[in-house]
XYZ file of C-alpha atoms in Angstrom:
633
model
C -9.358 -21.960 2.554
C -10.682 -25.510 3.388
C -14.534 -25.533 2.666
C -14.897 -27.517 5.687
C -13.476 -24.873 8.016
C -15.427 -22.184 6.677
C -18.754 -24.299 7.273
C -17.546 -25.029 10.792
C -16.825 -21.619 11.225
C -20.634 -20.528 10.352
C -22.155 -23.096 11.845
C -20.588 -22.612 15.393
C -19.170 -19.390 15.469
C -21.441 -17.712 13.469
C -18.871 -15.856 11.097
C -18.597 -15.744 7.208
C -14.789 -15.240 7.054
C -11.685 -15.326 9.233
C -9.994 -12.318 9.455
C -6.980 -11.513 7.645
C -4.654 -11.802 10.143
C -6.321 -15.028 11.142
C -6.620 -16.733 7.610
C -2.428 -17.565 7.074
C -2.722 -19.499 10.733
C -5.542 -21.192 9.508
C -3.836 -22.258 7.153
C -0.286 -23.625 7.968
C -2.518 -25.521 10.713
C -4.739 -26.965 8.615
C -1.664 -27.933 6.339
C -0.046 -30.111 9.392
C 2.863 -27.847 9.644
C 4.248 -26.403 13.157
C 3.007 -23.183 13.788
C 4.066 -20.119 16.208
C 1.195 -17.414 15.736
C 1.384 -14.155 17.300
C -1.714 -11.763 17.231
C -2.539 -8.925 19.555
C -5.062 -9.098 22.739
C -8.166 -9.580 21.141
C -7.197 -10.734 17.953
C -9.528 -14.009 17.916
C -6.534 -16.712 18.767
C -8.640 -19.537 19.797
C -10.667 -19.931 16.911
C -7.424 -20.097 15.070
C -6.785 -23.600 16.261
C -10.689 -24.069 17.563
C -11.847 -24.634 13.814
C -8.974 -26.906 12.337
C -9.273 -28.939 15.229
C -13.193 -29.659 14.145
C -12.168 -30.033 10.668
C -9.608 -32.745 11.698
C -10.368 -36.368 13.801
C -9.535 -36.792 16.995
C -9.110 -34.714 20.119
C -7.016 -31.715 20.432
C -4.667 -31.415 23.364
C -4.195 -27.430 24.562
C -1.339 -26.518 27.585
C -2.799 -23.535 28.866
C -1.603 -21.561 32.275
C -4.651 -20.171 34.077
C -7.464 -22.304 35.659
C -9.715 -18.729 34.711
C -8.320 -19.287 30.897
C -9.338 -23.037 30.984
C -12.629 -22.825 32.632
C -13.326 -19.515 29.914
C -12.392 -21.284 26.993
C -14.409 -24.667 27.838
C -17.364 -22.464 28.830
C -17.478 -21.044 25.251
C -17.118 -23.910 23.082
C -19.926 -25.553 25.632
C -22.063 -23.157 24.460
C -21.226 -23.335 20.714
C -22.115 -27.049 20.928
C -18.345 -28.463 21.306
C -17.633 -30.554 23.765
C -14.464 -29.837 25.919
C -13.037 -30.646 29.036
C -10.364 -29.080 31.324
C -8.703 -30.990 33.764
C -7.596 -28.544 36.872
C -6.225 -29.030 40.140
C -9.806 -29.216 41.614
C -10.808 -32.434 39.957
C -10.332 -35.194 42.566
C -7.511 -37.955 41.680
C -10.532 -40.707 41.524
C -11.842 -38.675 38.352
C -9.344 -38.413 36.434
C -9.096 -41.974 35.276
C -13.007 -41.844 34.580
C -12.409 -38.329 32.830
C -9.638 -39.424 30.568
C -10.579 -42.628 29.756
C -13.831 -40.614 27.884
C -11.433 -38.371 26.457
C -9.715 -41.399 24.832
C -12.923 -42.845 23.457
C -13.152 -39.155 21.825
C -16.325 -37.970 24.134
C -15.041 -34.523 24.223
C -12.959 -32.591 21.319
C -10.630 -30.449 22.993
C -8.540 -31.254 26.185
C -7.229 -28.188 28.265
C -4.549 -29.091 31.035
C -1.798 -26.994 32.874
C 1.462 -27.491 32.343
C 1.955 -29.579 35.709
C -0.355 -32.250 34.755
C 2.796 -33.404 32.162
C 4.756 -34.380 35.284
C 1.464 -36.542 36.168
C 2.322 -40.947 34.316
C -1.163 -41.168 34.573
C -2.049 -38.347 32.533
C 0.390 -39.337 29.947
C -0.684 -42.806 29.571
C -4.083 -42.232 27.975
C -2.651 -38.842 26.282
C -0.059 -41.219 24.294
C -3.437 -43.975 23.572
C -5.349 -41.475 22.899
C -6.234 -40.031 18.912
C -4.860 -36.593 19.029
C -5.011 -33.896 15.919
C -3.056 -31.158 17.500
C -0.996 -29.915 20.230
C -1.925 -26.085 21.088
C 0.661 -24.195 23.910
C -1.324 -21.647 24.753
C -0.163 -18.503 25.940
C 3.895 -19.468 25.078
C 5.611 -16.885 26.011
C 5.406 -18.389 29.280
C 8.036 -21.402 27.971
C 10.561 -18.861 27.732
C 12.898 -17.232 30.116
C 12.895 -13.787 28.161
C 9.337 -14.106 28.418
C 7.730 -11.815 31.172
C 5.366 -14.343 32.500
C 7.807 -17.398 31.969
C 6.776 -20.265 34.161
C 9.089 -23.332 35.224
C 6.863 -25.951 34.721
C 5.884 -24.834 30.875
C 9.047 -26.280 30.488
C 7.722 -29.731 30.684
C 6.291 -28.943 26.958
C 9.646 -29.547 25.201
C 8.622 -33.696 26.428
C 5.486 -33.050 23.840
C 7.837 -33.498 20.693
C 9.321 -36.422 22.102
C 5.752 -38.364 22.911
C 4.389 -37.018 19.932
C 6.832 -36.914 17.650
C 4.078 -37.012 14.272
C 1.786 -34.388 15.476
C 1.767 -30.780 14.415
C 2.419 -28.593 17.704
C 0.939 -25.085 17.553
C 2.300 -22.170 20.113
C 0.089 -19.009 20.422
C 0.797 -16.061 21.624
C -0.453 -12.169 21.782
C 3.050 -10.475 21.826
C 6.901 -11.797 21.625
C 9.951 -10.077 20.690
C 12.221 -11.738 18.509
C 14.239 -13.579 21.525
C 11.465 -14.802 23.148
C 9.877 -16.388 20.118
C 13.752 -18.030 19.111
C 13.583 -19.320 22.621
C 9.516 -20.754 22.101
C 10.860 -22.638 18.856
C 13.930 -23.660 21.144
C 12.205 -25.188 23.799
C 9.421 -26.915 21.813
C 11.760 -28.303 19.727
C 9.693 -26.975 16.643
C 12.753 -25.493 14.187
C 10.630 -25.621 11.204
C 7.923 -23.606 12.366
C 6.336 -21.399 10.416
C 6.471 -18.139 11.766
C 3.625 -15.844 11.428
C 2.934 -12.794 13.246
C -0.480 -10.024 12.973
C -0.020 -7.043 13.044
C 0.224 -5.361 16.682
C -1.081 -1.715 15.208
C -4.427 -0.873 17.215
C -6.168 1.831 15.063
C -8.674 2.334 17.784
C -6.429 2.575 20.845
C -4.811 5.421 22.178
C -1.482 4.889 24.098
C -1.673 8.486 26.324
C 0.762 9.247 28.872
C 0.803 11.964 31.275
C 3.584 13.395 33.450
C 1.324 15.143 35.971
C 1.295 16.095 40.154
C -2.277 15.307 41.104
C -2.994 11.812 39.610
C -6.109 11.603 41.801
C -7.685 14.639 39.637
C -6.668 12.884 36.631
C -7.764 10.198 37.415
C -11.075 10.724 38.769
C -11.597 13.117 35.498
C -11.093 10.331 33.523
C -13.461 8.474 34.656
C -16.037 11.006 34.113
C -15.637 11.353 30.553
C -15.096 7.710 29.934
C -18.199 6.103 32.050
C -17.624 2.847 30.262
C -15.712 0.091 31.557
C -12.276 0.417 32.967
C -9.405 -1.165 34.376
C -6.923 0.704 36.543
C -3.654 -1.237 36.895
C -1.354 -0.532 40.351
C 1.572 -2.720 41.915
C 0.489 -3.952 45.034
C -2.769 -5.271 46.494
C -2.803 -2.877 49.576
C -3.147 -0.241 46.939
C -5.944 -1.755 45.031
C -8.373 -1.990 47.997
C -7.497 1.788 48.852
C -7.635 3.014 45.663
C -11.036 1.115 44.791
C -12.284 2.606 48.749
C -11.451 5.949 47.367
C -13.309 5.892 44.318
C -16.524 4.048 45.655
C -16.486 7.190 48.094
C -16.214 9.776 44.989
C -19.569 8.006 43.632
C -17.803 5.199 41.118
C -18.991 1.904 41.012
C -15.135 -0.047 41.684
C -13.666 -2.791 43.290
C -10.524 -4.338 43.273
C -8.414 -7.617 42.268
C -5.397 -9.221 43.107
C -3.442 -12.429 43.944
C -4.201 -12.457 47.984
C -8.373 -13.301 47.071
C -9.760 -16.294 48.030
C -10.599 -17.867 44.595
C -14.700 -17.721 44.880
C -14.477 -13.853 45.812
C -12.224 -13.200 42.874
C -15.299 -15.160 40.601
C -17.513 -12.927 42.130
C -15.877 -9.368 41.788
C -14.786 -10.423 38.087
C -18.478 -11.607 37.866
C -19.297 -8.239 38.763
C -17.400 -6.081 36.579
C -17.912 -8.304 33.376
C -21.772 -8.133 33.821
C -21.377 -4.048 34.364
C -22.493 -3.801 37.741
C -18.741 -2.272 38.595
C -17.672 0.676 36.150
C -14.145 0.050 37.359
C -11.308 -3.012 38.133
C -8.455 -1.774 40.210
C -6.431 -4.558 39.932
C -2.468 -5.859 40.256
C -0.937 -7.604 37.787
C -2.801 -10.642 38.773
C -5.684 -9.542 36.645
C -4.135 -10.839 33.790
C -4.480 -13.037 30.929
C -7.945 -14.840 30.372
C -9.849 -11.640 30.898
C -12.280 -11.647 28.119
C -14.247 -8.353 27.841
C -14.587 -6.131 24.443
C -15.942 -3.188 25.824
C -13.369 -1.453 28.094
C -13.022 1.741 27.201
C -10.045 2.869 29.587
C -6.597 0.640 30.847
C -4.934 2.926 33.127
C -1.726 2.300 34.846
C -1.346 3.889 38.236
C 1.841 2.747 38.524
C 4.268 2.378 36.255
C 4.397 -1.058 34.624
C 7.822 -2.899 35.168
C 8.348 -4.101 31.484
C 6.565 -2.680 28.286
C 5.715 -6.730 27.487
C 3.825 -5.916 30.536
C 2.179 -2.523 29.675
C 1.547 -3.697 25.605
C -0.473 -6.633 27.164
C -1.920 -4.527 29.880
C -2.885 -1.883 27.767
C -4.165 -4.159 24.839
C -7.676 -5.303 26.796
C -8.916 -1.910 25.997
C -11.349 -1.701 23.135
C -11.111 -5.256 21.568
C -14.826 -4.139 19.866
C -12.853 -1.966 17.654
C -14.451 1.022 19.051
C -12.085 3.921 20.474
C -10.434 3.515 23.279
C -7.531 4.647 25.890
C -4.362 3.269 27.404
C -3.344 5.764 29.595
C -0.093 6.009 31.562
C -0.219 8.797 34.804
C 3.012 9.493 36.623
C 5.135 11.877 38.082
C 8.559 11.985 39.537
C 7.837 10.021 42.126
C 6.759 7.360 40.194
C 9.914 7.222 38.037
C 11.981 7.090 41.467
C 10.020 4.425 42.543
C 10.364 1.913 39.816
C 14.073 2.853 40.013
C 14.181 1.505 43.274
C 11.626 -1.384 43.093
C 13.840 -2.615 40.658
C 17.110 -2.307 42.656
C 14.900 -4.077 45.408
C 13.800 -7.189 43.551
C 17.753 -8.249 42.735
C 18.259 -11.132 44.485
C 21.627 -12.020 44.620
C 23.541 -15.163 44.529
C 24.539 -14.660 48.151
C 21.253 -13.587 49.502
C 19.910 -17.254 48.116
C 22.909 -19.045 49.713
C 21.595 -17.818 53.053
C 17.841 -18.494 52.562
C 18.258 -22.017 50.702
C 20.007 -23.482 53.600
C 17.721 -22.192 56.369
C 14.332 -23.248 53.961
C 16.035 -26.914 54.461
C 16.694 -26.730 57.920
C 13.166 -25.591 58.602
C 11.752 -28.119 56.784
C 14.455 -30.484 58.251
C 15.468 -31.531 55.329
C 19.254 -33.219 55.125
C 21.477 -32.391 52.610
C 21.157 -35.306 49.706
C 17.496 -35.170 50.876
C 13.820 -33.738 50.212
C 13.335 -34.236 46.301
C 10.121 -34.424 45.302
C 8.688 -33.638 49.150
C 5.968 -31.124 49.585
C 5.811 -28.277 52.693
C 3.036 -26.002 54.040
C 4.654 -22.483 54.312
C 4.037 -19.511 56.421
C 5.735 -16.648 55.100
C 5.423 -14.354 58.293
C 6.740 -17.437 60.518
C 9.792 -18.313 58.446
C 10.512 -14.306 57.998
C 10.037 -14.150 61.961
C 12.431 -17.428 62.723
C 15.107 -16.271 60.914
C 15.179 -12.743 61.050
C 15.241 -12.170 57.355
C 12.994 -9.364 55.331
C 9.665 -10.722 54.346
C 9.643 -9.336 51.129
C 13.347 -10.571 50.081
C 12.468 -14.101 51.477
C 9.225 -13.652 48.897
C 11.618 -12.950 45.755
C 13.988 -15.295 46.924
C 11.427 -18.131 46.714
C 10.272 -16.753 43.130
C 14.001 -16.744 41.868
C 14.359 -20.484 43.453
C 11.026 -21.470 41.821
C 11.992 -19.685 38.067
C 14.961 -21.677 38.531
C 13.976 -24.706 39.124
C 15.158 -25.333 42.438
C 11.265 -25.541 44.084
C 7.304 -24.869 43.117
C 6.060 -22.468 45.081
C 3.046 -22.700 44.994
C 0.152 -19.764 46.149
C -2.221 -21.574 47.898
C -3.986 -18.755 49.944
C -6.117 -21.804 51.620
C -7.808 -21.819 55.014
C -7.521 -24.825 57.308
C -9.769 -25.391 59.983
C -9.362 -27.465 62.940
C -12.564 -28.884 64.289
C -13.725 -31.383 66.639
C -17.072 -32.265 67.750
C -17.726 -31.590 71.891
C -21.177 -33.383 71.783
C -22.103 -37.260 70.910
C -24.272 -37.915 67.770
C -27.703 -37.929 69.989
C -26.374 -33.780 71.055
C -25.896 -32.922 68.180
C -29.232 -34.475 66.362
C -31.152 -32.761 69.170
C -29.000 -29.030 68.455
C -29.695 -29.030 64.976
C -34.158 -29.054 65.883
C -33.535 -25.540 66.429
C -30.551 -24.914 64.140
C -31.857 -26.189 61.020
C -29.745 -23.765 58.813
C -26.630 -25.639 59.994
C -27.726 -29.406 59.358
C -26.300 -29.801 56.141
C -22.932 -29.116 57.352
C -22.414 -30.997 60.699
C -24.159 -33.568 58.721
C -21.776 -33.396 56.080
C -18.818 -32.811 58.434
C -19.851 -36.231 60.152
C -20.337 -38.691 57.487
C -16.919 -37.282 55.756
C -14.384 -37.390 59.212
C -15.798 -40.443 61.421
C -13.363 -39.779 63.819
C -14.295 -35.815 64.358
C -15.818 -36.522 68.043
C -12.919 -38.033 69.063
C -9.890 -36.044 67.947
C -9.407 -32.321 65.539
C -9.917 -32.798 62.678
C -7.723 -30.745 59.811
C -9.777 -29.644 55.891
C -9.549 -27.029 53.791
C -12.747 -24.345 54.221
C -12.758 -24.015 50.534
C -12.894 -28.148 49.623
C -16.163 -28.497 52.543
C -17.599 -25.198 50.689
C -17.237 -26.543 47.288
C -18.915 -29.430 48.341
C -22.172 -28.099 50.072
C -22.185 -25.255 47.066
C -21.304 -22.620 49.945
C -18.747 -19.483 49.915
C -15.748 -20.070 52.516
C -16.900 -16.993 54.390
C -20.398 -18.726 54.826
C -18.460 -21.821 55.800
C -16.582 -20.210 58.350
C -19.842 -18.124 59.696
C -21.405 -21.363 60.494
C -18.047 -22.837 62.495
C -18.128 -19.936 64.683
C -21.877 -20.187 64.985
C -21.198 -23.643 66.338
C -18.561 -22.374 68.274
C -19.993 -20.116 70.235
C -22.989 -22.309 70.895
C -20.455 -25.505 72.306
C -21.211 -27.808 69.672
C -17.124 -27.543 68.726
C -14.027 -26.506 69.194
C -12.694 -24.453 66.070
C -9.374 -22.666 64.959
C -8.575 -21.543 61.964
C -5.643 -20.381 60.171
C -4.638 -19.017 56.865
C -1.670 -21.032 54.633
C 0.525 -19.033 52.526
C 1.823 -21.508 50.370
C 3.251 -24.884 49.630
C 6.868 -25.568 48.369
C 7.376 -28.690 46.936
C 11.383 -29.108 46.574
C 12.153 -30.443 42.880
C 16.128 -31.368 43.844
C 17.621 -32.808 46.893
C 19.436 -30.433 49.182
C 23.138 -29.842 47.823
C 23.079 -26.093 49.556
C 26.317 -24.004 47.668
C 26.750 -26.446 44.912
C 22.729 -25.890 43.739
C 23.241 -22.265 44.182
C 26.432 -22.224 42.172
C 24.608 -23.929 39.609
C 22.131 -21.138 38.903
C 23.881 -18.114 39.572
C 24.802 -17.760 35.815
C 20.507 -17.622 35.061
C 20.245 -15.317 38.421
C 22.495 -12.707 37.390
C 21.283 -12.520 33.417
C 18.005 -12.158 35.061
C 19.015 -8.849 37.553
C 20.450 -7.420 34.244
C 17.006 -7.811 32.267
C 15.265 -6.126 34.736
C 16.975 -3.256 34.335
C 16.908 -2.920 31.072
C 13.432 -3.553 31.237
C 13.085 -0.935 33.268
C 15.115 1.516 31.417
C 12.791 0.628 28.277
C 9.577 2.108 30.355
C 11.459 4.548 31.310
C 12.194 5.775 27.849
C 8.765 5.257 26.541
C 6.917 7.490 28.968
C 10.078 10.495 28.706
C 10.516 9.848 24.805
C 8.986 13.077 23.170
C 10.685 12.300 19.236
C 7.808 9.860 17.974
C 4.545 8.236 17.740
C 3.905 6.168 20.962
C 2.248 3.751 18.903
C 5.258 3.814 16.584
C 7.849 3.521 19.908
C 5.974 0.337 20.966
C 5.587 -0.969 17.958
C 9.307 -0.841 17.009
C 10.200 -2.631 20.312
C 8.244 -5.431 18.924
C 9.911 -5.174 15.632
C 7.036 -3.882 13.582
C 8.388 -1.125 11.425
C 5.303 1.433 10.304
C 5.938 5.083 8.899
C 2.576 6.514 9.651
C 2.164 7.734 12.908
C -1.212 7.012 14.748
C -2.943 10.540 14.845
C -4.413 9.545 18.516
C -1.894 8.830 21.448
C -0.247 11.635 23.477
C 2.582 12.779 21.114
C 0.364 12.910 18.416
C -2.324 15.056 19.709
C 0.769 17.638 21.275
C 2.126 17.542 17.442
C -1.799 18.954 16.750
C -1.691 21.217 19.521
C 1.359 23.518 17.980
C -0.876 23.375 14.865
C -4.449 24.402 15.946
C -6.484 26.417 13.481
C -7.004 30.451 13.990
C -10.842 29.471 13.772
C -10.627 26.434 16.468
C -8.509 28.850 18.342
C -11.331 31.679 18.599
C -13.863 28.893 18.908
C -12.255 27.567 22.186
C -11.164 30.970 23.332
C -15.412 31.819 22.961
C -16.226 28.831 24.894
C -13.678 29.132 27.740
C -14.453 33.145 28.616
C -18.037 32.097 28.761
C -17.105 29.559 31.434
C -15.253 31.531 33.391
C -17.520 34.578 33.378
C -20.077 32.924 35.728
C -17.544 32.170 38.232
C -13.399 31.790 38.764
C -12.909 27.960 37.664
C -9.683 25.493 37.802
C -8.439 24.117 35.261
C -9.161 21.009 35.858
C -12.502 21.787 35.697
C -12.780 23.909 32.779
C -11.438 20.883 31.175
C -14.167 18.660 32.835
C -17.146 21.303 31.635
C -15.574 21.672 28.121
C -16.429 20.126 24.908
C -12.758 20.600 23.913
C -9.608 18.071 24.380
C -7.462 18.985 27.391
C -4.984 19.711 25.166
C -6.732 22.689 23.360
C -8.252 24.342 26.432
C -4.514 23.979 28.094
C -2.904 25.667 25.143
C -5.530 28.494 24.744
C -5.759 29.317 28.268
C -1.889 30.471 28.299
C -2.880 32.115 24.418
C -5.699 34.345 26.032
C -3.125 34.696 29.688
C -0.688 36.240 27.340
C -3.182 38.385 25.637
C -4.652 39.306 28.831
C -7.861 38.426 28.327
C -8.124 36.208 31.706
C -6.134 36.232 35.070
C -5.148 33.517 36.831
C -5.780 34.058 40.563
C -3.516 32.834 43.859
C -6.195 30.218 44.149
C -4.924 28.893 40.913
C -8.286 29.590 39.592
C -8.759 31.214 35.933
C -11.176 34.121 36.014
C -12.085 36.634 33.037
């Protein structure tokens, strides 16, 4: 190992070592060569590239997908003394020039961007005159169509090897089966890469699934035992404000998480469940990568996942510390009929797109030949209501035209407000003597839109509320203060999202073009499907074992913790531990008839045992079970 690193390592990090599985990435980096890594959720993939990049001169260039990832990863070198900038959307088009000139006089180390800042010439200019050491894709499974996060614009990466054609590009990523890392290497234009992979095996984690009727029981007994922090994983946001509701009003400390959040209240729930002052995240699939906490002790899925790239991923942000921990499936048959038919649902066919591309045009009035490159505000509920077409289809219609490259849909969730001021300058000045609290912003509002007392004016709430350091609803409490006291007229109104068309309009002939893609897609998702399906029913090996082998990681031991495992004990249980429970479980039950549910909650035992020697001591009558389904001795 380079003596260099190692120092760098200490001095900033505060470690001794890298660890195993980190030391052979280290390494081919630090030797120039390409490099696809794969290591687990938690595995420490940032420092891999983090410390070669200090060892090395120049900046380091990192594509990375989430804002959240970004802002996290610049936070934490900040405070290790490294300076590092990311440039997202929210940076205003005069700064960038300012911003990336310093980056090209080397004032910061590392350089995050999202993929769609390639398509920006700008950008690229002072990236190609500027001294870069490495390129890092972070997160790559995302370049790749087999990839279950793949995103059309990561595609703009395989331009990297062409700009760069000398520098050593470096693709990270927690977990990809063997397609989706041939189509990485395919895509980045890296065929010499070496290749190396951690080992997924958690010792620590549990992979439990349970095919149980009352999931709220479970659920909520869960939660007991494991008072740490948890995540509880369901499919649709509707569901995670219920289910985080219901579990405030059984005495947990919850909320919820999902795409639909305005982006300062999804700072401040995360804010509060990283700090501790929420035991539990219910959250969609939207609470994804960039979440960096060790300590959760419990992933549930409510739901069942739709891919087990999803689930592994899902499941893996329990117990990065090293210290045990549970991934926990809970479903029933409803469940499995369910993701059956969600799956059926989200086909979109060929034909279904040949009637929605067409009428997307024609609302945007958009003539065939035309529209490349142009950009729309869209209103879901409008469109859905102007055509007469199903919300939800229209939704996964736009996805499967955005995958394909057809448009970038973009989720905005943005409020607009329309304001204009009813009173002349002199009103106003004489309003705010009494209003003081609301100065700042007609003050701000005034200098900004000169023409505001004469006409509406149109601005995003959450642009004015960045600016004045405010939250959007505190924004929008103040309009309607001045509302209702005459000082303006205000409307607002919620966006949906933009589409920005990436081809002009050539309706049946663009369709034609990716129906191939559309179809091989349909069939993956039921096979992905299918692959759940026969995790959670498979009762012939380790569940560890069964995920690991989807991955291509053979192991012959099994993992002595997850579901199948501890059944496997259960059939083997000790005469002593036997008599030991049987003591324990009489005693309970000779106060008072109890459930057993809630034997299991006032046991010291595993579920499992007190399960298996309640039907023991049934058979042997030595306890009744009464019609209230309670046990009593």
């Amino acid at each position: 190992m380079h003596p260099l690193a190692l120092e760098i390592l200490k001095k900033h990090w505060g470690y001794e070592q890298f660890r195993p599985a980190q030391e052979p990435i280290v390494t081919s980096i630090l030797e120039g060569k390409d490099t696809l890594a794969m290591l687990p959720t938690g595995g420490g993939k940032s420092i891999c590239f983090q410390v070669p990049a200090m060892v090395k001169k120049g900046v380091c260039l990192v594509i990375s997908p989430l804002i959240s990832l970004m802002e996290d990863q610049v936070k934490n070198l900040s405070e290790h003394g490294i300076p590092a900038l990311a440039l997202t959307g929210s940076i205003p088009y005069y700064e960038i020039e300012r911003l990336m000139h310093n980056v090209q006089h080397e004032a910061y180390k590392f350089l995050y961007l999202s993929p769609e800042r390639l398509a920006n010439e700008e950008v690229i200019f002072y990236l190609k005159n500027t001294p870069l050491n490495y390129i890092v894709i972070d997160e790559a499974h995302c370049i790749s169509h087999w990839g279950k996060d793949f995103r059309p614009a990561y595609l703009a990466c395989k331009n990297l090897r062409e700009w760069f054609p000398t520098l050593p590009i470096i693709a990270l990523t927690a977990t990809a089966t063997e397609r989706v890392q041939k189509d990485i290497i395919e895509h980045l234009q890296i065929p010499q890469a070496q290749i190396i992979k951690g080992s997924l095996i958690r010792s620590n984690l549990a992979y439990m699934t349970y095919c149980i009727d009352d999931k709220w029981e479970r659920l909520t007994r869960i939660l007991l035992k494991n008072k740490e922090s948890s995540i509880v994983y369901v499919r649709n946001r509707r569901l995670s404000e219920e289910l985080a509701q219901h579990l405030t009003e059984e005495g947990f400390t919850a909320t919820s998480f999902h795409g639909g959040l305005p982006v300062e209240e999804k700072s401040k729930r995360l804010g509060m469940w990283k700090l501790g002052d929420v035991q539990v995240m219910v959250a969609t699939n939207a609470f994804g990568m960039g979440i960096d906490k060790a300590d959760v002790r419990t992933v549930i899925h409510w739901d069942l996942p739709s891919s087990l790239e999803d689930y592994f991923q899902e499941a893996g942000r329990a117990g990065r510390d090293g210290h045990k921990a549970f991934a926990i499936v809970l479903y029933n048959d409803n469940d499995v009929k369910k993701l059956l038919v969600d799956t059926q649902r989200s086909q979109v066919s060929p034909e279904f797109l040949k009637e929605l591309y067409p009428k997307l045009c024609s609302h945007f009035i958009i003539a065939t030949g035309e529209g490349e490159g142009t950009s729309h505000l869209f209103n879901l509920a409008d469109f859905a209501s102007k055509t007469q077409m199903d919300a939800l289809k229209i939704y996964q219609g736009l996805e499967v035209l955005d995958r394909n490259g057809v448009l970038s849909l973009s989720q905005a969730f943005f409020r607009k407000a329309n304001v204009q001021i009813l009173l002349s300058s002199r009103e106003v000045i004489d309003y705010l003597d009494n209003n003081t609290e609301l100065k700042e912003l007609l003050f701000f509002l005034m200098r900004k839109y000169s023409g505001i007392h004469e006409q509406v004016i149109s601005f995003r709430i959450e642009k004015i509320a960045g600016n004045l350091h405010l939250t959007s609803p505190e924004i929008q409490q103040k309009l309607e203060k001045l509302q209702q006291d005459g000082i303006i007229s205000y409307r607002s109104e919620n966006t949906d999202a933009e589409i920005t068309f990436l081809m002009p309009r050539d309706d049946e002939r663009t369709i034609n073009y990716i129906s191939p893609q559309v179809r091989w897609y349909n069939e993956n998702k039921v096979n992905q499907c299918n692959e759940v399906l026969a995790y959670i029913e498979q009762e012939e090996k380790c569940n560890q074992r069964f995920l690991l082998e989807y991955f291509s990681e053979e192991t012959k031991e099994d993992c002595g913790i997850c579901s199948y495992c501890i059944a496997r004990k259960q059939k083997n249980l000790s005469k002593a531990s036997v008599e030991s429970i049987s003591e324990e479980i009489l005693r309970l039950v000779s106060s008072h008839p109890m459930s057993s549910q809630e034997l299991c909650r006032k046991s010291s035992y595993h579920e499992w045992e007190i399960l298996h020697v309640l039907t023991l001591l049934l058979d042997k009558e030595k306890i009744r079970l009464l019609p209230t389904n309670q046990w009593s001795a």
